[in-house]
mmCIF file of C-alpha atoms in Angstrom:
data_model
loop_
_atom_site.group_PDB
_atom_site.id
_atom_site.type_symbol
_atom_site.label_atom_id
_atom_site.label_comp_id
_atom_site.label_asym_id
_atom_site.label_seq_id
_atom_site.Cartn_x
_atom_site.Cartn_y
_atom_site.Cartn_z
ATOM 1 C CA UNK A 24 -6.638 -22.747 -2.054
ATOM 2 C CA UNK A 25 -3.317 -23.395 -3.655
ATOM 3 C CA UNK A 26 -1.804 -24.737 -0.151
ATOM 4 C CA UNK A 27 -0.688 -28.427 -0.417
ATOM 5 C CA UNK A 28 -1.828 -31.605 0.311
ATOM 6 C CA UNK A 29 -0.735 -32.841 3.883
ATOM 7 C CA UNK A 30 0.758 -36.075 3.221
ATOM 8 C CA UNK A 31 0.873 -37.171 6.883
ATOM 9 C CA UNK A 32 -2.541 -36.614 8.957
ATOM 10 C CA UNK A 33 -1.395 -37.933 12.161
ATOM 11 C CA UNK A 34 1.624 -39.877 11.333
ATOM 12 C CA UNK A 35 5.163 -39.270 12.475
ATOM 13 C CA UNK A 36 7.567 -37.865 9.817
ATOM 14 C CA UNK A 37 11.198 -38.946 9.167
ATOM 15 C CA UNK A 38 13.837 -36.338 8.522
ATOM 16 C CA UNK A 39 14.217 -36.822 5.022
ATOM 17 C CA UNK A 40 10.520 -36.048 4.293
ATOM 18 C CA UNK A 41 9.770 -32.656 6.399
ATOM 19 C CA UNK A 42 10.639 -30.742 2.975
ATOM 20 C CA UNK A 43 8.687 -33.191 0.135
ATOM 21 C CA UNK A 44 4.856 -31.405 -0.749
ATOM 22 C CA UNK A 45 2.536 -32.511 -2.665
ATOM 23 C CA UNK A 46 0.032 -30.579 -5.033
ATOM 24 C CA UNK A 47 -3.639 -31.295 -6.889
ATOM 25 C CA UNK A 48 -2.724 -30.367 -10.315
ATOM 26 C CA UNK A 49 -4.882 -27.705 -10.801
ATOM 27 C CA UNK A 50 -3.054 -25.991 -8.046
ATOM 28 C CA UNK A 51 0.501 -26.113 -9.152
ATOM 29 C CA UNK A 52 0.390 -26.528 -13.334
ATOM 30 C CA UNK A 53 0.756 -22.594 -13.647
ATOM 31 C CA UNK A 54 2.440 -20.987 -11.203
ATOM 32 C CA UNK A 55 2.215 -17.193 -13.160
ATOM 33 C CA UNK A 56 -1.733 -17.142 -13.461
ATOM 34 C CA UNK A 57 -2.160 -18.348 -10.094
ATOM 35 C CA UNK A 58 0.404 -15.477 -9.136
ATOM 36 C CA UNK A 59 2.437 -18.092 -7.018
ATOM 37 C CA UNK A 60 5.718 -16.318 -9.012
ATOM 38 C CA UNK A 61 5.780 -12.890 -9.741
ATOM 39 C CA UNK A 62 5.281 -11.608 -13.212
ATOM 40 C CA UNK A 63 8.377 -9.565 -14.806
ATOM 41 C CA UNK A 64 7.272 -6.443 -14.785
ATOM 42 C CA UNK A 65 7.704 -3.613 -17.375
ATOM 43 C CA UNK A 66 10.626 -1.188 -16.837
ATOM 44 C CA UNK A 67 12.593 1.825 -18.390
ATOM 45 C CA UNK A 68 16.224 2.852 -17.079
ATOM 46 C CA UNK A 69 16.958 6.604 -18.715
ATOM 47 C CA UNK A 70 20.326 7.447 -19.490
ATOM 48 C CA UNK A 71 20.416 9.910 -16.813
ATOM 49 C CA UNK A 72 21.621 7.102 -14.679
ATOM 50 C CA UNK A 73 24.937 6.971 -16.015
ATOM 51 C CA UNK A 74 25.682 9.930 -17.975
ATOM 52 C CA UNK A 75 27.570 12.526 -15.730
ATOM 53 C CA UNK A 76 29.067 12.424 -12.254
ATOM 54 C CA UNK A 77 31.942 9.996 -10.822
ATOM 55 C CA UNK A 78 32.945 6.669 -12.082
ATOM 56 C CA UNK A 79 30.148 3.780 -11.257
ATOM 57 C CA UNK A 80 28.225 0.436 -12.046
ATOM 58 C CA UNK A 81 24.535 1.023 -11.777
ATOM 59 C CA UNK A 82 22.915 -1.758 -11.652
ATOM 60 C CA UNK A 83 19.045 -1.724 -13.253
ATOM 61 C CA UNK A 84 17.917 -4.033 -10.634
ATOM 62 C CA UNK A 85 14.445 -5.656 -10.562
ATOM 63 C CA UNK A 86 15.155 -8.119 -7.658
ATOM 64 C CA UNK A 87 12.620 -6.406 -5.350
ATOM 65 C CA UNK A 88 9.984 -6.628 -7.682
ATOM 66 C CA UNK A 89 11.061 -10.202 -9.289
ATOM 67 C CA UNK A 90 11.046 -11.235 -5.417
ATOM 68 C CA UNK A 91 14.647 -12.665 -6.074
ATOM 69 C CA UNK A 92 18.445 -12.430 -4.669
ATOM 70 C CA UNK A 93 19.942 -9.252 -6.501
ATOM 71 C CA UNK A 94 21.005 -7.700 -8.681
ATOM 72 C CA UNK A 95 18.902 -8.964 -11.025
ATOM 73 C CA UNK A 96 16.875 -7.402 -14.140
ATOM 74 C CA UNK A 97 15.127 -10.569 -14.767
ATOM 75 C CA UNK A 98 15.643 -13.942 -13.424
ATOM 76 C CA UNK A 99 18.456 -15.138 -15.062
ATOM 77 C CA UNK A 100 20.338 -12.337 -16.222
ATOM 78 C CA UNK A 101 21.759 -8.726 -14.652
ATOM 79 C CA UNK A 102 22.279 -5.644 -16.824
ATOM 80 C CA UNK A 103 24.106 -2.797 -15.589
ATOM 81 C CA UNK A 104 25.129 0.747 -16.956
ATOM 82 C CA UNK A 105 28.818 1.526 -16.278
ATOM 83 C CA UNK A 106 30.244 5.124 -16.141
ATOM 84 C CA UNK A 107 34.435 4.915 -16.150
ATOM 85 C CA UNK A 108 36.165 8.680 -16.431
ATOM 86 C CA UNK A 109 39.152 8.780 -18.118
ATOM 87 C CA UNK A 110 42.446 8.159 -15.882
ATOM 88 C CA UNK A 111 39.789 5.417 -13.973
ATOM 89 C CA UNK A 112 39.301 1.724 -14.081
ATOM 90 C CA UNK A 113 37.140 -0.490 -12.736
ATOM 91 C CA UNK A 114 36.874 -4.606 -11.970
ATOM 92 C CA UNK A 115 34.338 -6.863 -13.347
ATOM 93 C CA UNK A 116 34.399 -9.954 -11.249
ATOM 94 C CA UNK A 117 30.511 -11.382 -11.607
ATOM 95 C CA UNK A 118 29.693 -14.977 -10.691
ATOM 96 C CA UNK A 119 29.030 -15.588 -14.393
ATOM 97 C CA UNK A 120 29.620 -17.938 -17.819
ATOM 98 C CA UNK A 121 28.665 -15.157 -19.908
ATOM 99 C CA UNK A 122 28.656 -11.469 -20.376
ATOM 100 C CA UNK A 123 28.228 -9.033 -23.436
ATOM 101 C CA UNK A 124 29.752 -5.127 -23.014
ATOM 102 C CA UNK A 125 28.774 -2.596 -25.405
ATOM 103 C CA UNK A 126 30.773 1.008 -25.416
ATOM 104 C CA UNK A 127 28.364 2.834 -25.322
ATOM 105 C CA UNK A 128 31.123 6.182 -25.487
ATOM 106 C CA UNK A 129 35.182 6.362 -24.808
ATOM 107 C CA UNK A 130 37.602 4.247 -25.369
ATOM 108 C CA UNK A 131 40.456 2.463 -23.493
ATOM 109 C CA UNK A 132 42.161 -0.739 -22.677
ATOM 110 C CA UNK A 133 40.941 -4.289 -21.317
ATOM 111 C CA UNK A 134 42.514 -7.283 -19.794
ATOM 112 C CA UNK A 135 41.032 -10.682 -19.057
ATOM 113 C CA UNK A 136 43.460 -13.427 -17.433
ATOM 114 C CA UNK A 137 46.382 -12.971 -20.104
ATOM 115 C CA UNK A 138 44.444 -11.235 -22.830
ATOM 116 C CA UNK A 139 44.682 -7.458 -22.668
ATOM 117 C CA UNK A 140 43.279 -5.673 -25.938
ATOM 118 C CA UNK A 141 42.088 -1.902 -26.641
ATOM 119 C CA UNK A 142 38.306 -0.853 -27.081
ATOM 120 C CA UNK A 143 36.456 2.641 -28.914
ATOM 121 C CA UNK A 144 33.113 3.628 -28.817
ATOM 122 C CA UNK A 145 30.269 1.331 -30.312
ATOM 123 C CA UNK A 146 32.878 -2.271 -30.071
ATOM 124 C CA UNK A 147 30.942 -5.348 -28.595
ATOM 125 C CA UNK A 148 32.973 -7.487 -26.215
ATOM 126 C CA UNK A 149 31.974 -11.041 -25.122
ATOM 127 C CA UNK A 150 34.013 -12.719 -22.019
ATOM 128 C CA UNK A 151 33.395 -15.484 -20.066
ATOM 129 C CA UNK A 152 33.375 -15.146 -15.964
ATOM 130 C CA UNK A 153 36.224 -17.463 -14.598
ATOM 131 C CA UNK A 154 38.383 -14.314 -14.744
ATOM 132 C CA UNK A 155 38.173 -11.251 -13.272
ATOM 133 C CA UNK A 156 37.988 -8.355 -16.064
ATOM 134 C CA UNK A 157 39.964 -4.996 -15.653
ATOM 135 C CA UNK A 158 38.419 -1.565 -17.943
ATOM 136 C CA UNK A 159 40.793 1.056 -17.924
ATOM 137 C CA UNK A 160 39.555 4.383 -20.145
ATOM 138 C CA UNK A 161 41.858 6.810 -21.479
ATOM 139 C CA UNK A 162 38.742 8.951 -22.504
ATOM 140 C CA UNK A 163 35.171 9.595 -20.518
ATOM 141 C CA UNK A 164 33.450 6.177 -21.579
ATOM 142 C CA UNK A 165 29.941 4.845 -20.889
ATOM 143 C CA UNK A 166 28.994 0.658 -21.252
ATOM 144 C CA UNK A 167 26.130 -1.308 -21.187
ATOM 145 C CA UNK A 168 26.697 -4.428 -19.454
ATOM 146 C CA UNK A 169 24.808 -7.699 -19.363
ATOM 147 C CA UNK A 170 25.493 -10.767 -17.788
ATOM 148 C CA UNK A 171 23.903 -14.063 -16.350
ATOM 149 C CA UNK A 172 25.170 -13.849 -12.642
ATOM 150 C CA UNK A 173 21.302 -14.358 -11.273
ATOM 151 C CA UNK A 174 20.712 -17.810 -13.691
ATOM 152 C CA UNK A 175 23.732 -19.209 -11.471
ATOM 153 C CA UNK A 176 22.639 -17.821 -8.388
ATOM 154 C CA UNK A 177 19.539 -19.665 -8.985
ATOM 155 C CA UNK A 178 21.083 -22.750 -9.416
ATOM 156 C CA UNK A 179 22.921 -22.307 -6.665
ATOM 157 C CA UNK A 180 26.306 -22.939 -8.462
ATOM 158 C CA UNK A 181 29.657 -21.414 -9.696
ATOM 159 C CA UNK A 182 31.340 -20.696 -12.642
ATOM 160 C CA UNK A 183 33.561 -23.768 -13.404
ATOM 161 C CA UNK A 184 34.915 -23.396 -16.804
ATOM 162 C CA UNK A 185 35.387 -20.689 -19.893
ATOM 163 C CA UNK A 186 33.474 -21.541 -22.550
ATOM 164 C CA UNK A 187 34.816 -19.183 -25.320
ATOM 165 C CA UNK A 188 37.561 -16.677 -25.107
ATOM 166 C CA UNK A 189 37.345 -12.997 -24.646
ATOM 167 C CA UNK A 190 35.944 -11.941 -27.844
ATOM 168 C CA UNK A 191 35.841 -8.443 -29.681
ATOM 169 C CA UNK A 192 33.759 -7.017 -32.243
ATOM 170 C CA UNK A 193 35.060 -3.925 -33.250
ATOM 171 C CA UNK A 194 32.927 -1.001 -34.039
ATOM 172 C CA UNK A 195 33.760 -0.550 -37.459
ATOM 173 C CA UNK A 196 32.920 -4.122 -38.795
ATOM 174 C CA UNK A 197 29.945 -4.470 -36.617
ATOM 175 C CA UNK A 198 28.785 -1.528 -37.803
ATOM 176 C CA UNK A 199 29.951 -2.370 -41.761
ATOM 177 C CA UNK A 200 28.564 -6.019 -41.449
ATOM 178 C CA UNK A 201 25.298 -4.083 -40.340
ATOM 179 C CA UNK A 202 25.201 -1.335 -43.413
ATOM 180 C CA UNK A 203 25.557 -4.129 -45.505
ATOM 181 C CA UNK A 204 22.290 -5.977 -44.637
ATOM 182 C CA UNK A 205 20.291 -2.489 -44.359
ATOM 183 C CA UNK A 206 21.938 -2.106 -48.188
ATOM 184 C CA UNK A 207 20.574 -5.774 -49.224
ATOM 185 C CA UNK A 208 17.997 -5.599 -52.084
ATOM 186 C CA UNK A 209 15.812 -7.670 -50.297
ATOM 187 C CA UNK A 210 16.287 -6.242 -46.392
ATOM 188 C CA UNK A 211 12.798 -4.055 -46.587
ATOM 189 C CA UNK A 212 11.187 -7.947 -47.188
ATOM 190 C CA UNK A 213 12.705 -9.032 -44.015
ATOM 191 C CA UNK A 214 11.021 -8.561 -40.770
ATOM 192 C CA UNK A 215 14.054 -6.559 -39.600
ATOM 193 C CA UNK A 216 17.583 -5.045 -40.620
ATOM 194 C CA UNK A 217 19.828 -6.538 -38.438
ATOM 195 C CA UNK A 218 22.653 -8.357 -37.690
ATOM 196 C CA UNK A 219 23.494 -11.137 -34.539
ATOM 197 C CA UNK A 220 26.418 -11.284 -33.207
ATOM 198 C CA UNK A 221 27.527 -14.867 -33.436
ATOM 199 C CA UNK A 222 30.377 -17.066 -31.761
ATOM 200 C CA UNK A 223 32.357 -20.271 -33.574
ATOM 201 C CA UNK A 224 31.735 -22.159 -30.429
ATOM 202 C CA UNK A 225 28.516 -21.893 -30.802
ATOM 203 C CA UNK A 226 27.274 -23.066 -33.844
ATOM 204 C CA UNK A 227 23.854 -24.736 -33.218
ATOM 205 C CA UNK A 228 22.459 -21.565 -31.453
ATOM 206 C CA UNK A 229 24.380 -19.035 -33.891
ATOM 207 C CA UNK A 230 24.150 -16.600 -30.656
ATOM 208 C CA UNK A 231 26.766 -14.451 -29.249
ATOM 209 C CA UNK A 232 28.170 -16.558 -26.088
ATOM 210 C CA UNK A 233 25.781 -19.498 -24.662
ATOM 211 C CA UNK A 234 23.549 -18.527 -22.900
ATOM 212 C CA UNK A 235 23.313 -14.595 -24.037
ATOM 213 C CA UNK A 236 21.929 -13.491 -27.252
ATOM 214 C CA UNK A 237 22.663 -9.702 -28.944
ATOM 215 C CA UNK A 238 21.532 -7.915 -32.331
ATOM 216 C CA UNK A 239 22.643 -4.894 -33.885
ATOM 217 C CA UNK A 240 20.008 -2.874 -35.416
ATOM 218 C CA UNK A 241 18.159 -0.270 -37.371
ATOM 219 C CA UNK A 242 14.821 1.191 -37.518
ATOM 220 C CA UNK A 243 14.444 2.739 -40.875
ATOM 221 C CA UNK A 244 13.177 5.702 -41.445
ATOM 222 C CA UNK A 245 9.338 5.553 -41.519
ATOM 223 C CA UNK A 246 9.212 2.107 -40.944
ATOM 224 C CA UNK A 247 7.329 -0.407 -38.311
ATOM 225 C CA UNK A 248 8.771 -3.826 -37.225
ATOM 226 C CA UNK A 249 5.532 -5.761 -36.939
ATOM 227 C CA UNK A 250 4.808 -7.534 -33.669
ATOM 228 C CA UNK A 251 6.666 -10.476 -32.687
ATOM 229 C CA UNK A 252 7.381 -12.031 -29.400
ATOM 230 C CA UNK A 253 9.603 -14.764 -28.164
ATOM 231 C CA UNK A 254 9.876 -16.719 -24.495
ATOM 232 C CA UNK A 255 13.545 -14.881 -23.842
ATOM 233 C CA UNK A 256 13.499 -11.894 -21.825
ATOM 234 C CA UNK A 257 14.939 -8.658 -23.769
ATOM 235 C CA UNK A 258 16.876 -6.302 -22.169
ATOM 236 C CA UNK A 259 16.742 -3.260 -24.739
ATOM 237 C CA UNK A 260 19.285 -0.517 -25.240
ATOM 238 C CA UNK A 261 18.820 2.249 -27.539
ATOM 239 C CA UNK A 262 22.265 3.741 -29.616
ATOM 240 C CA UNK A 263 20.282 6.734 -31.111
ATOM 241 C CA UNK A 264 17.502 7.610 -32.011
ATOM 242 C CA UNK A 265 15.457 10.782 -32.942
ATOM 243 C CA UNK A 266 11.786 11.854 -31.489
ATOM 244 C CA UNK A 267 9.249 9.826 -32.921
ATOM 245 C CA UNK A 268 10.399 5.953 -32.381
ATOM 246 C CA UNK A 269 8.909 3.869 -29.540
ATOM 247 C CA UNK A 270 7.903 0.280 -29.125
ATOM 248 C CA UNK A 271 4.515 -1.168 -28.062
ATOM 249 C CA UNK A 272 4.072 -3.785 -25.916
ATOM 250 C CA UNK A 273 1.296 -6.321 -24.771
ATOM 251 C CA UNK A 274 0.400 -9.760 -23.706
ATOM 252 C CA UNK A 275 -2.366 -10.316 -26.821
ATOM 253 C CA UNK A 276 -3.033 -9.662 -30.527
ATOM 254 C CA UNK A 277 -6.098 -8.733 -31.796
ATOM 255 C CA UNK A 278 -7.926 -10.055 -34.829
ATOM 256 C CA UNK A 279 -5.170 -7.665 -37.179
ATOM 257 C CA UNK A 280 -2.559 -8.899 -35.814
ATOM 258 C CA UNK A 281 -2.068 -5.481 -33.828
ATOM 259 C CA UNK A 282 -1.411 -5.882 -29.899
ATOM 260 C CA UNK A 283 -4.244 -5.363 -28.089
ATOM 261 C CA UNK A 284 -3.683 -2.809 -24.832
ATOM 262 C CA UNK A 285 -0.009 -2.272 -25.436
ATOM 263 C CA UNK A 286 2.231 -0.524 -22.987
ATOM 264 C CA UNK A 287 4.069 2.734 -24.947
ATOM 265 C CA UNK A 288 8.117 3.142 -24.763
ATOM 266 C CA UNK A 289 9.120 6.101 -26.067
ATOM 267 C CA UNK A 290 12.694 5.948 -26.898
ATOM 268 C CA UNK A 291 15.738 8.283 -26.510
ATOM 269 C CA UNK A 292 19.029 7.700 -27.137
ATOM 270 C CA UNK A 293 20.886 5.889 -23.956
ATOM 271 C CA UNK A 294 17.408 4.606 -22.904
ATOM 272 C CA UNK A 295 17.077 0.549 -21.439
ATOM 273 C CA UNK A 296 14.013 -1.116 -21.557
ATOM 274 C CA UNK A 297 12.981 -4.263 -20.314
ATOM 275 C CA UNK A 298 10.687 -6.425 -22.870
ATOM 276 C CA UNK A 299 9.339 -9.795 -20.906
ATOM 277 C CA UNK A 300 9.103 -13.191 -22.571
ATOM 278 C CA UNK A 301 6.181 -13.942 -24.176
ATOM 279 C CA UNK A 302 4.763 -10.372 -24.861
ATOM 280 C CA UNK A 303 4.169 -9.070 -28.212
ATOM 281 C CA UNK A 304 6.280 -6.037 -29.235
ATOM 282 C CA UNK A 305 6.509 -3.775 -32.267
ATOM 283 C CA UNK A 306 9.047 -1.437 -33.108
ATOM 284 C CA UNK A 307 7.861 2.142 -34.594
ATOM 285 C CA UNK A 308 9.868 5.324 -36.414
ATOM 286 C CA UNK A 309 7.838 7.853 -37.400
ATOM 287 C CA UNK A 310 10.466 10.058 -38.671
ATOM 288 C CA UNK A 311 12.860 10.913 -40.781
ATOM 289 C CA UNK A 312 15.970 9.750 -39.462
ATOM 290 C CA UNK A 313 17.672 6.023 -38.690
ATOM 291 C CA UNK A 314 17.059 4.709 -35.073
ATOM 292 C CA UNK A 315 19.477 2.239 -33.782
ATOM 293 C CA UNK A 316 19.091 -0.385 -31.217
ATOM 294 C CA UNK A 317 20.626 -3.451 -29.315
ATOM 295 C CA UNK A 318 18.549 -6.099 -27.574
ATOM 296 C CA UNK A 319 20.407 -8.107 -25.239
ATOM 297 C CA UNK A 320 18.412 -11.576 -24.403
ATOM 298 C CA UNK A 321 19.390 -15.210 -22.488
ATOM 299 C CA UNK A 322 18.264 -16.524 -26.265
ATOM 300 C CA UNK A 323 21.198 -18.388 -26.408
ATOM 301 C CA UNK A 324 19.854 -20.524 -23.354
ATOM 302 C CA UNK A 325 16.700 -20.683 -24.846
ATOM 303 C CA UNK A 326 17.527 -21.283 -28.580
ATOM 304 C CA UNK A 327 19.765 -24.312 -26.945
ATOM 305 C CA UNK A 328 16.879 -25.438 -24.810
ATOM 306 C CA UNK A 329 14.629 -25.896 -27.932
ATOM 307 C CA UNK A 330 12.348 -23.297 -25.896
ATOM 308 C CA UNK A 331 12.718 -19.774 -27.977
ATOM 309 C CA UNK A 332 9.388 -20.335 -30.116
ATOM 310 C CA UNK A 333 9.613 -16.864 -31.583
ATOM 311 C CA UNK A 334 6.454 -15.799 -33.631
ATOM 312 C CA UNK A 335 5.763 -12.945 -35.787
ATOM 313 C CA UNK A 336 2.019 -11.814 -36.118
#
């Protein structure tokens, strides 16, 4: 049914044509309903993972199911949890352009090529990939690390140049910069309290390295982030959060604007969660206390590629 059209019946064929196909439209034009390319699927990595035990990188791979080279999470991009007890240190040395580290607990000491600088529980760090990176902790620390290793893998190509230097956000001001717009007059107008972390090489996509996109948020009290989706794949880590908060998920709205069939998350702190493009999500506290929460997306790609097309229901 979707096989394609022999271009040679009885014909000889030359070298340089054994690989060309062809395809009747209707055949090829969508590859994901016709289930020619696997879908990505839902998934939930618990912090149980990562949160005792030796020094490791566990990687939340999907490569099995995404039918891909791994590690991979989705298709173009590779998160990871990292556990490094004090006295350790470990080497990040992914065939990458972009990668986005948040401390999730700890503290100690990077270095990247000749930049070396210090890092504490809840910093963001942005580097590039033509360097290896070394994490030393000088306390028990936790990250959560996202890169695009399996968009070059796909491409069948290496990194060849940094595009922006290491970068760090330090817990403090991120966290300042993000009480600030949850303080705002007008932030219960907005669709949510926020912020992104941003880049000053990047100025048309406003996004935190490239190709990668990451926000800093909160979930009120009480509150509900209406549905929204966008074509970038999120990969989802929750800071904290008390019982009661969870996300819905789904391929449709209904005629309220609420997703039709959606797929529960319930959240708990050190959860990941992976949102695919296209789908629908809402965000939901029911009680009393702030939730906070980091999505991690290849927006940055996307935003560049004119291809985001977020919506909000």
């Amino acid at each position: 049914m979707n096989s394609a059209i022999q271009p040679h019946s009885n014909l000889e064929v030359s070298p340089h044509e054994i690989d060309a196909e062809y395809f009747e439209y209707s055949k090829a034009a969508n590859p994901i309903s016709a289930n020619l390319i696997t879908r990505i699927p839902y998934q939930i990595f618990p912090a149980s993972l990562y949160d005792s035990g030796t020094s490791r990188t566990v990687a939340l791979d999907l490569s099995e199911k995404l039918e891909c080279e791994g590690p991979a999470t989705g298709p173009g991009l590779c998160a990871s949890f990292i556990r490094l007890n004090a006295g350790d240190d470990v080497t990040l040395a992914p065939n990458a352009t972009s990668q986005v580290l948040y401390v999730i607990d700890g503290s100690g000491s990077l270095a990247y090529g000749e930049t070396a600088f210090e890092w504490t529980k809840g910093c963001f760090i942005a580097l590039p990939g033509m360097n290896s990176t070394i994490l030393k902790a000088s306390a028990d620390a936790r990250f959560y690390w996202v890169h695009d290793e399996p968009l070059l893998r796909y491409l069948g190509v290496s990194r060849s140049e940094d595009r922006f230097t290491p970068t760090l956000y330090p817990a403090a001001v991120a966290s300042a910069k993000l009480r600030e717009a949850a303080d705002d007059p007008r932030a219960q107008d907005r669709s949510r309290i926020s912020v992104l972390l941003g880049n000053s090489h990047f100025p048309q996509t406003r996004t935190v390295t490239h190709v990668l996109w990451a926000m800093y948020g909160i979930l009120p009290a009480g509150s509900i982030q209406k549905p929204h989706r966008h074509q970038s794949i999120a990969l989802d880590f929750i800071i904290d959060c008390p019982t009661g908060c969870y996300s819905l998920v789904g391929t449709e709205l209904d005629e309220n604007g609420h997703i039709r069939n959606p797929k529960r998350v319930d959240w708990t702190p050190g959860l990941a969660f992976v949102t695919p493009p296209g789908y629908w999500h809402a965000h939901f506290n029911e009680s009393d206390r702030e939730a906070f929460l980091i999505p991690i997306q290849d927006a940055g790609l996307q935003t560049y590629l004119r291809s985001l097309d977020i919506r909000f229901s």
